[in-house]
Amino acid sequence: MRALTFQSNGHVSVETVPDPGILQPTDALVRITMAAVCGSDLHILHAGEAFGFQPGGRLGHEFLGTVEEVGAEVKHFAAGDRVLVSAGVCCGECQWCREGLKASCERMSMFGWAPRLWQHGGDVQGGQSEYARVPLADGTMVKIPESMADRSNEARLLPLIDVMSTAMHGLTAGRLEAGDDVVVIGDGAVGLSAVHVARAMGAQSIVCLGHHPDRLAMAERLGANVVTAERDPEAIKELARAATRGQGARVVVDSVSNTASMEAAHASVRSGGSIACLGMDHFMGKVPAINWYDQFVRNISITGGLVHMNRYIPHLLELAESGAVDPSPMLTHPMPLAEAAEGYRLMAEREAGVVKVALLTAD
Ligand SMILES: [Zn+2]
Ligand SMILES: [Zn+2]
């Protein structure tokens, strides 16, 4: 089959790789019909060797498709089912999975990431491919409801897997309730998703801070009341107060999570509010400075963390089915899998108008 592969730092290409197949009785084989390129894939593009990538290693952790075959012990899926595949493999049965802490599953692995994050044998599976072997299929896959199974709905569904579930995780961890005010820091796909999910969860005022006019325009389209490219913390504080009846936001979603964004978060949050950190900098070993003085004297909760995707995807599917969310505008650049390397270039160079690339991997 054809798959997007890592070759060396700065270089990915679509190559022919061995066809995946069922290795364990709990596996499913999925024919992928649409996959996304994620901002985190760009970390692999730039520095994959540091993560243990070898030439030929597969990428991609956001994908959906059709079940081709299931192992003998898969109970909830059959050939022909349309499925969203969680970026994180999870068993659905261990202590952590039962508590909803899917990202802490004892058998957790990531599709399309470094070999050290894959514990299910065989090649690391990636979703920017024609097929993928999905381990622990009953815990890892979510069935697409019949009403949305048609391929014309794929762009409305694909962002639910990672960016929308990450956004919902931040808002849930921040204990958002209907009528609360939200400030979102960052206008990338996670920030835009946080705007959109906050709107669907009944937020009152939603402010989005970013630095790209095209993306801020999209934030307005997805539900933001106020958008701004302001960087000065004092000005951000004024702006956040003005948009929230003088209070500040109950929940700040920081999709960047570096020292500057945390400063903006403290400027935006109300006393007793929450800052949900969702950025990748922690994951990459860079820890932002947190204002522990402000945290203490104003009782700010610092929350967020690695998303438990399978906890949120079913709820997001219901919201998509009812029409309450439609994240398809974020998939700005659909293109065939064969052109995936160009898709990476578009995202890496942050060309104007590019939010997310979608790869169409089957007819
Ligand atoms: Zn992702
Ligand atoms: Zn588990």
CSV table of C-alpha atoms and ligand atoms in Angstrom, one decimal:
chain,number,residue,atom,x,y,z
A,1,MET,CA,0.0,0.0,0.0
A,2,ARG,CA,1.0,3.7,-0.2
A,3,ALA,CA,1.7,5.6,2.9
A,4,LEU,CA,3.3,8.9,4.0
A,5,THR,CA,6.7,8.1,5.5
A,6,PHE,CA,9.4,9.8,7.4
A,7,GLN,CA,12.7,9.8,5.6
A,8,SER,CA,15.0,12.2,7.5
A,9,ASN,CA,14.6,15.4,9.5
A,10,GLY,CA,12.7,17.8,7.2
A,11,HIS,CA,11.8,15.2,4.6
A,12,VAL,CA,8.7,13.1,4.3
A,13,SER,CA,7.5,11.2,1.2
A,14,VAL,CA,4.7,8.9,0.0
A,15,GLU,CA,6.2,5.4,-0.5
A,16,THR,CA,5.0,1.8,-1.0
A,17,VAL,CA,5.2,0.0,2.4
A,18,PRO,CA,4.1,-3.5,3.5
A,19,ASP,CA,0.4,-4.0,3.7
A,20,PRO,CA,-0.8,-4.2,7.3
A,21,GLY,CA,-2.9,-7.2,8.4
A,22,ILE,CA,-4.5,-8.7,11.5
A,23,LEU,CA,-1.8,-9.8,13.9
A,24,GLN,CA,-3.9,-10.1,17.1
A,25,PRO,CA,-7.5,-11.4,17.5
A,26,THR,CA,-8.4,-8.0,19.0
A,27,ASP,CA,-7.2,-6.1,15.9
A,28,ALA,CA,-9.2,-4.6,13.1
A,29,LEU,CA,-8.0,-3.7,9.6
A,30,VAL,CA,-9.3,-0.4,8.4
A,31,ARG,CA,-9.4,1.0,4.9
A,32,ILE,CA,-8.7,4.7,5.4
A,33,THR,CA,-10.8,7.1,3.4
A,34,MET,CA,-9.7,10.4,4.9
A,35,ALA,CA,-6.8,11.5,7.2
A,36,ALA,CA,-5.6,14.8,8.5
A,37,VAL,CA,-2.2,16.3,9.0
A,38,CYS,CA,-1.9,17.6,12.5
A,39,GLY,CA,0.3,20.4,13.9
A,40,SER,CA,2.0,17.8,16.0
A,41,ASP,CA,3.0,15.9,12.8
A,42,LEU,CA,5.2,18.9,12.0
A,43,HIS,CA,7.3,18.2,15.1
A,44,ILE,CA,8.0,14.8,13.5
A,45,LEU,CA,8.7,16.4,10.2
A,46,HIS,CA,11.3,18.7,11.7
A,47,ALA,CA,12.9,16.4,14.4
A,48,GLY,CA,11.6,12.9,13.9
A,49,GLU,CA,15.1,11.4,14.3
A,50,ALA,CA,15.1,12.6,17.9
A,51,PHE,CA,11.9,10.7,18.5
A,52,GLY,CA,13.4,7.5,17.2
A,53,PHE,CA,11.9,7.6,13.7
A,54,GLN,CA,13.7,5.5,11.1
A,55,PRO,CA,13.5,6.1,7.3
A,56,GLY,CA,10.1,4.6,6.3
A,57,GLY,CA,8.4,5.2,9.6
A,58,ARG,CA,4.7,5.9,9.2
A,59,LEU,CA,2.9,9.1,10.3
A,60,GLY,CA,-0.7,10.1,10.9
A,61,HIS,CA,-2.9,9.8,13.9
A,62,GLU,CA,-6.2,11.4,12.7
A,63,PHE,CA,-8.1,9.2,10.4
A,64,LEU,CA,-11.4,7.6,9.6
A,65,GLY,CA,-12.5,4.8,7.3
A,66,THR,CA,-14.2,1.5,6.7
A,67,VAL,CA,-13.6,-1.7,8.6
A,68,GLU,CA,-12.2,-4.2,6.1
A,69,GLU,CA,-11.7,-7.2,8.5
A,70,VAL,CA,-11.8,-7.9,12.2
A,71,GLY,CA,-10.0,-10.4,14.4
A,72,ALA,CA,-11.9,-13.2,16.1
A,73,GLU,CA,-12.2,-11.4,19.5
A,74,VAL,CA,-13.5,-8.1,18.2
A,75,LYS,CA,-17.1,-7.9,19.5
A,76,HIS,CA,-18.5,-4.5,18.5
A,77,PHE,CA,-17.4,-4.0,14.9
A,78,ALA,CA,-17.8,-5.9,11.6
A,79,ALA,CA,-16.5,-5.5,8.1
A,80,GLY,CA,-18.2,-2.5,6.4
A,81,ASP,CA,-18.7,-0.4,9.5
A,82,ARG,CA,-17.7,3.2,9.1
A,83,VAL,CA,-15.4,4.2,12.0
A,84,LEU,CA,-13.5,7.1,13.6
A,85,VAL,CA,-10.2,5.7,15.0
A,86,SER,CA,-8.9,7.4,18.1
A,87,ALA,CA,-5.3,8.7,17.8
A,88,GLY,CA,-4.5,6.8,21.0
A,89,VAL,CA,-5.0,3.1,21.2
A,90,CYS,CA,-6.8,2.2,24.4
A,91,CYS,CA,-8.2,-1.1,25.8
A,92,GLY,CA,-11.5,0.2,27.2
A,93,GLU,CA,-11.2,-2.3,30.1
A,94,CYS,CA,-8.4,-1.3,32.5
A,95,GLN,CA,-8.8,0.7,35.7
A,96,TRP,CA,-7.8,3.9,33.8
A,97,CYS,CA,-10.1,3.3,30.8
A,98,ARG,CA,-13.0,2.6,33.1
A,99,GLU,CA,-12.5,5.9,34.9
A,100,GLY,CA,-12.5,7.7,31.5
A,101,LEU,CA,-8.7,8.4,31.7
A,102,LYS,CA,-8.2,6.9,28.3
A,103,ALA,CA,-4.8,8.6,27.7
A,104,SER,CA,-3.5,6.7,30.7
A,105,CYS,CA,-4.6,3.3,29.5
A,106,GLU,CA,-2.2,0.6,30.5
A,107,ARG,CA,-1.9,-0.4,26.8
A,108,MET,CA,-2.0,3.1,25.4
A,109,SER,CA,-0.1,3.7,22.1
A,110,MET,CA,-0.1,6.4,19.5
A,111,PHE,CA,-0.7,5.9,15.8
A,112,GLY,CA,1.9,7.6,13.7
A,113,TRP,CA,4.3,8.5,16.5
A,114,ALA,CA,7.6,7.2,17.6
A,115,PRO,CA,8.4,3.5,18.0
A,116,ARG,CA,8.7,4.0,21.8
A,117,LEU,CA,5.0,5.0,21.9
A,118,TRP,CA,3.9,1.8,20.1
A,119,GLN,CA,3.5,-1.3,22.1
A,120,HIS,CA,1.4,-3.6,19.9
A,121,GLY,CA,3.9,-5.3,17.8
A,122,GLY,CA,4.6,-5.1,14.0
A,123,ASP,CA,5.3,-1.7,12.3
A,124,VAL,CA,4.1,1.5,14.0
A,125,GLN,CA,0.8,2.1,12.2
A,126,GLY,CA,0.0,5.5,10.8
A,127,GLY,CA,-3.2,7.0,9.3
A,128,GLN,CA,-1.8,8.9,6.4
A,129,SER,CA,-1.9,5.6,4.6
A,130,GLU,CA,-4.3,3.5,2.6
A,131,TYR,CA,-4.8,1.0,5.4
A,132,ALA,CA,-4.1,0.7,9.1
A,133,ARG,CA,-4.1,-2.2,11.6
A,134,VAL,CA,-6.0,-1.0,14.7
A,135,PRO,CA,-5.1,-2.9,17.9
A,136,LEU,CA,-7.7,-3.3,20.6
A,137,ALA,CA,-10.3,-2.3,18.1
A,138,ASP,CA,-13.2,-2.4,20.5
A,139,GLY,CA,-11.6,0.2,22.8
A,140,THR,CA,-10.0,2.3,20.1
A,141,MET,CA,-12.6,2.7,17.4
A,142,VAL,CA,-15.9,4.6,17.5
A,143,LYS,CA,-18.7,3.7,15.1
A,144,ILE,CA,-20.0,6.5,12.9
A,145,PRO,CA,-23.8,6.6,13.1
A,146,GLU,CA,-25.7,5.4,10.1
A,147,SER,CA,-27.0,9.0,9.4
A,148,MET,CA,-23.5,10.2,9.0
A,149,ALA,CA,-21.8,7.2,7.4
A,150,ASP,CA,-21.9,8.7,3.9
A,151,ARG,CA,-18.6,9.9,2.7
A,152,SER,CA,-20.0,13.4,2.1
A,153,ASN,CA,-19.9,13.9,5.9
A,154,GLU,CA,-16.2,13.0,6.4
A,155,ALA,CA,-15.0,16.6,6.7
A,156,ARG,CA,-17.5,17.2,9.5
A,157,LEU,CA,-16.2,14.2,11.4
A,158,LEU,CA,-12.5,14.0,10.9
A,159,PRO,CA,-11.6,17.0,13.2
A,160,LEU,CA,-13.6,15.4,16.0
A,161,ILE,CA,-10.9,12.8,16.6
A,162,ASP,CA,-8.1,15.0,17.9
A,163,VAL,CA,-8.5,18.8,17.7
A,164,MET,CA,-12.2,18.9,18.7
A,165,SER,CA,-11.8,16.3,21.5
A,166,THR,CA,-8.7,18.1,22.8
A,167,ALA,CA,-10.8,21.3,22.9
A,168,MET,CA,-13.6,19.6,24.7
A,169,HIS,CA,-11.2,18.2,27.1
A,170,GLY,CA,-9.8,21.6,28.0
A,171,LEU,CA,-13.3,23.1,28.4
A,172,THR,CA,-14.4,20.1,30.5
A,173,ALA,CA,-11.3,20.1,32.6
A,174,GLY,CA,-11.9,23.9,33.2
A,175,ARG,CA,-15.5,23.0,34.3
A,176,LEU,CA,-17.2,25.2,31.7
A,177,GLU,CA,-20.9,25.6,32.3
A,178,ALA,CA,-23.5,27.1,30.0
A,179,GLY,CA,-23.5,30.9,30.4
A,180,ASP,CA,-19.8,31.1,31.4
A,181,ASP,CA,-17.3,33.3,29.5
A,182,VAL,CA,-14.3,31.8,27.7
A,183,VAL,CA,-11.1,33.2,26.4
A,184,VAL,CA,-9.2,31.0,23.9
A,185,ILE,CA,-5.5,31.7,23.3
A,186,GLY,CA,-4.2,30.6,19.9
A,187,ASP,CA,-5.9,30.5,16.5
A,188,GLY,CA,-4.5,27.1,15.3
A,189,ALA,CA,-6.8,24.1,14.8
A,190,VAL,CA,-7.1,23.4,18.6
A,191,GLY,CA,-7.8,27.1,19.4
A,192,LEU,CA,-10.5,27.3,16.6
A,193,SER,CA,-11.9,24.0,17.9
A,194,ALA,CA,-12.1,25.4,21.4
A,195,VAL,CA,-14.1,28.4,20.1
A,196,HIS,CA,-16.5,26.1,18.3
A,197,VAL,CA,-17.0,23.6,21.1
A,198,ALA,CA,-17.4,26.4,23.7
A,199,ARG,CA,-20.2,27.8,21.5
A,200,ALA,CA,-21.8,24.4,21.4
A,201,MET,CA,-21.5,24.0,25.2
A,202,GLY,CA,-23.4,27.2,25.7
A,203,ALA,CA,-20.7,29.7,26.5
A,204,GLN,CA,-21.8,33.3,26.7
A,205,SER,CA,-18.9,35.5,25.5
A,206,ILE,CA,-16.0,33.9,23.6
A,207,VAL,CA,-12.8,35.8,22.9
A,208,CYS,CA,-10.1,34.4,20.6
A,209,LEU,CA,-6.5,35.7,20.7
A,210,GLY,CA,-4.4,35.0,17.7
A,211,HIS,CA,-2.0,36.4,15.2
A,212,HIS,CA,-3.4,35.4,11.8
A,213,PRO,CA,-6.2,37.5,10.3
A,214,ASP,CA,-7.6,34.6,8.2
A,215,ARG,CA,-7.8,32.3,11.2
A,216,LEU,CA,-9.3,35.0,13.4
A,217,ALA,CA,-12.0,35.5,10.7
A,218,MET,CA,-12.6,31.7,10.9
A,219,ALA,CA,-12.8,32.0,14.7
A,220,GLU,CA,-15.7,34.5,14.3
A,221,ARG,CA,-17.4,32.1,11.9
A,222,LEU,CA,-17.0,29.2,14.4
A,223,GLY,CA,-18.5,31.2,17.3
A,224,ALA,CA,-16.2,33.8,18.7
A,225,ASN,CA,-17.8,37.1,19.8
A,226,VAL,CA,-14.5,39.0,19.9
A,227,VAL,CA,-11.2,38.3,18.2
A,228,THR,CA,-7.9,40.1,18.6
A,229,ALA,CA,-4.3,40.1,17.6
A,230,GLU,CA,-3.4,42.0,20.8
A,231,ARG,CA,-0.1,40.8,22.5
A,232,ASP,CA,0.3,43.2,25.4
A,233,PRO,CA,-0.9,41.5,28.7
A,234,GLU,CA,-2.4,44.7,30.1
A,235,ALA,CA,-4.4,45.4,26.9
A,236,ILE,CA,-5.5,41.8,26.9
A,237,LYS,CA,-6.7,42.2,30.5
A,238,GLU,CA,-8.7,45.2,29.5
A,239,LEU,CA,-10.2,43.5,26.5
A,240,ALA,CA,-11.1,40.4,28.4
A,241,ARG,CA,-12.8,42.4,31.1
A,242,ALA,CA,-14.7,44.4,28.6
A,243,ALA,CA,-16.0,41.3,26.9
A,244,THR,CA,-17.0,39.6,30.1
A,245,ARG,CA,-19.0,42.2,32.0
A,246,GLY,CA,-15.9,43.2,33.9
A,247,GLN,CA,-15.1,39.8,35.3
A,248,GLY,CA,-12.6,37.9,33.1
A,249,ALA,CA,-13.1,34.5,31.7
A,250,ARG,CA,-14.4,31.5,33.8
A,251,VAL,CA,-12.3,29.3,31.5
A,252,VAL,CA,-9.2,30.2,29.5
A,253,VAL,CA,-8.1,27.6,27.0
A,254,ASP,CA,-4.4,28.0,26.3
A,255,SER,CA,-3.8,26.1,23.1
A,256,VAL,CA,-0.2,27.4,22.9
A,257,SER,CA,1.1,26.9,26.5
A,258,ASN,CA,4.3,28.8,26.4
A,259,THR,CA,5.4,31.5,28.8
A,260,ALA,CA,3.9,34.4,26.8
A,261,SER,CA,0.5,32.6,26.3
A,262,MET,CA,0.4,31.8,30.1
A,263,GLU,CA,0.9,35.4,30.8
A,264,ALA,CA,-2.1,36.2,28.5
A,265,ALA,CA,-4.1,33.5,30.3
A,266,HIS,CA,-3.5,35.0,33.7
A,267,ALA,CA,-4.5,38.4,32.3
A,268,SER,CA,-7.7,37.0,31.0
A,269,VAL,CA,-8.9,34.6,33.7
A,270,ARG,CA,-11.4,35.7,36.4
A,271,SER,CA,-10.8,35.0,40.1
A,272,GLY,CA,-11.7,31.4,40.8
A,273,GLY,CA,-11.5,30.5,37.1
A,274,SER,CA,-9.5,27.9,35.3
A,275,ILE,CA,-6.7,27.9,32.8
A,276,ALA,CA,-6.6,24.7,30.6
A,277,CYS,CA,-3.2,24.1,29.1
A,278,LEU,CA,-3.4,22.1,25.9
A,279,GLY,CA,-0.3,23.2,24.0
A,280,MET,CA,2.4,20.8,22.8
A,281,ASP,CA,5.3,22.6,24.5
A,282,HIS,CA,5.0,20.5,27.6
A,283,PHE,CA,5.1,17.4,25.5
A,284,MET,CA,8.2,18.6,23.7
A,285,GLY,CA,10.0,19.1,27.1
A,286,LYS,CA,9.5,22.9,27.3
A,287,VAL,CA,7.7,23.8,30.5
A,288,PRO,CA,6.1,27.3,30.6
A,289,ALA,CA,6.4,29.6,33.6
A,290,ILE,CA,3.2,29.6,35.6
A,291,ASN,CA,2.3,32.6,37.8
A,292,TRP,CA,2.0,30.7,41.1
A,293,TYR,CA,1.4,34.0,43.0
A,294,ASP,CA,-1.6,34.8,40.9
A,295,GLN,CA,-2.7,31.2,41.0
A,296,PHE,CA,-2.7,31.3,44.8
A,297,VAL,CA,-4.1,34.7,45.6
A,298,ARG,CA,-6.9,34.5,43.0
A,299,ASN,CA,-7.6,30.7,43.4
A,300,ILE,CA,-6.9,29.9,39.8
A,301,SER,CA,-7.1,26.2,38.7
A,302,ILE,CA,-4.4,25.2,36.3
A,303,THR,CA,-5.7,22.2,34.4
A,304,GLY,CA,-5.8,20.7,30.9
A,305,GLY,CA,-3.5,17.8,29.9
A,306,LEU,CA,-3.4,15.0,27.4
A,307,VAL,CA,-6.8,14.4,25.9
A,308,HIS,CA,-8.8,11.2,26.6
A,309,MET,CA,-10.1,11.1,23.0
A,310,ASN,CA,-12.5,8.2,23.3
A,311,ARG,CA,-14.2,9.9,26.2
A,312,TYR,CA,-15.2,12.9,24.1
A,313,ILE,CA,-15.6,11.5,20.5
A,314,PRO,CA,-19.0,9.9,21.1
A,315,HIS,CA,-20.4,13.1,22.6
A,316,LEU,CA,-18.9,15.2,19.7
A,317,LEU,CA,-20.5,12.7,17.3
A,318,GLU,CA,-23.9,13.5,18.8
A,319,LEU,CA,-23.2,17.2,18.5
A,320,ALA,CA,-22.2,16.7,14.8
A,321,GLU,CA,-25.2,14.6,14.1
A,322,SER,CA,-27.6,17.3,15.6
A,323,GLY,CA,-25.8,20.0,13.6
A,324,ALA,CA,-24.5,21.8,16.8
A,325,VAL,CA,-21.0,21.5,15.6
A,326,ASP,CA,-19.5,21.5,12.1
A,327,PRO,CA,-15.7,21.8,12.2
A,328,SER,CA,-15.4,21.2,8.4
A,329,PRO,CA,-14.2,24.8,7.6
A,330,MET,CA,-10.9,23.9,9.4
A,331,LEU,CA,-10.0,21.4,6.7
A,332,THR,CA,-9.0,24.1,4.4
A,333,HIS,CA,-6.8,22.0,2.1
A,334,PRO,CA,-8.1,18.6,0.9
A,335,MET,CA,-5.7,16.8,-1.4
A,336,PRO,CA,-4.9,13.2,-2.5
A,337,LEU,CA,-2.6,11.1,-0.3
A,338,ALA,CA,-0.1,11.1,-3.1
A,339,GLU,CA,0.4,14.9,-2.5
A,340,ALA,CA,0.9,14.6,1.3
A,341,ALA,CA,4.4,15.9,1.3
A,342,GLU,CA,3.1,19.1,-0.3
A,343,GLY,CA,0.4,19.2,2.4
A,344,TYR,CA,3.2,19.1,5.1
A,345,ARG,CA,5.0,21.9,3.4
A,346,LEU,CA,1.8,24.1,3.3
A,347,MET,CA,1.3,23.6,7.0
A,348,ALA,CA,4.9,23.9,8.0
A,349,GLU,CA,5.3,27.2,6.1
A,350,ARG,CA,2.0,28.5,7.6
A,351,GLU,CA,0.8,29.7,4.3
A,352,ALA,CA,-2.1,32.2,4.6
A,353,GLY,CA,-5.4,30.4,4.6
A,354,VAL,CA,-4.0,27.0,5.6
A,355,VAL,CA,-5.4,25.6,8.8
A,356,LYS,CA,-5.5,21.9,8.3
A,357,VAL,CA,-4.7,19.6,5.4
A,358,ALA,CA,-7.0,16.6,4.7
A,359,LEU,CA,-5.7,13.6,2.7
A,360,LEU,CA,-8.1,11.7,0.6
A,361,THR,CA,-6.9,8.2,0.6
A,362,ALA,CA,-9.5,6.2,-1.3
A,363,ASP,CA,-12.0,6.8,-4.1
B,1,ZN,ZN,-3.4,15.5,16.0
B,2,ZN,ZN,-7.2,0.7,29.2
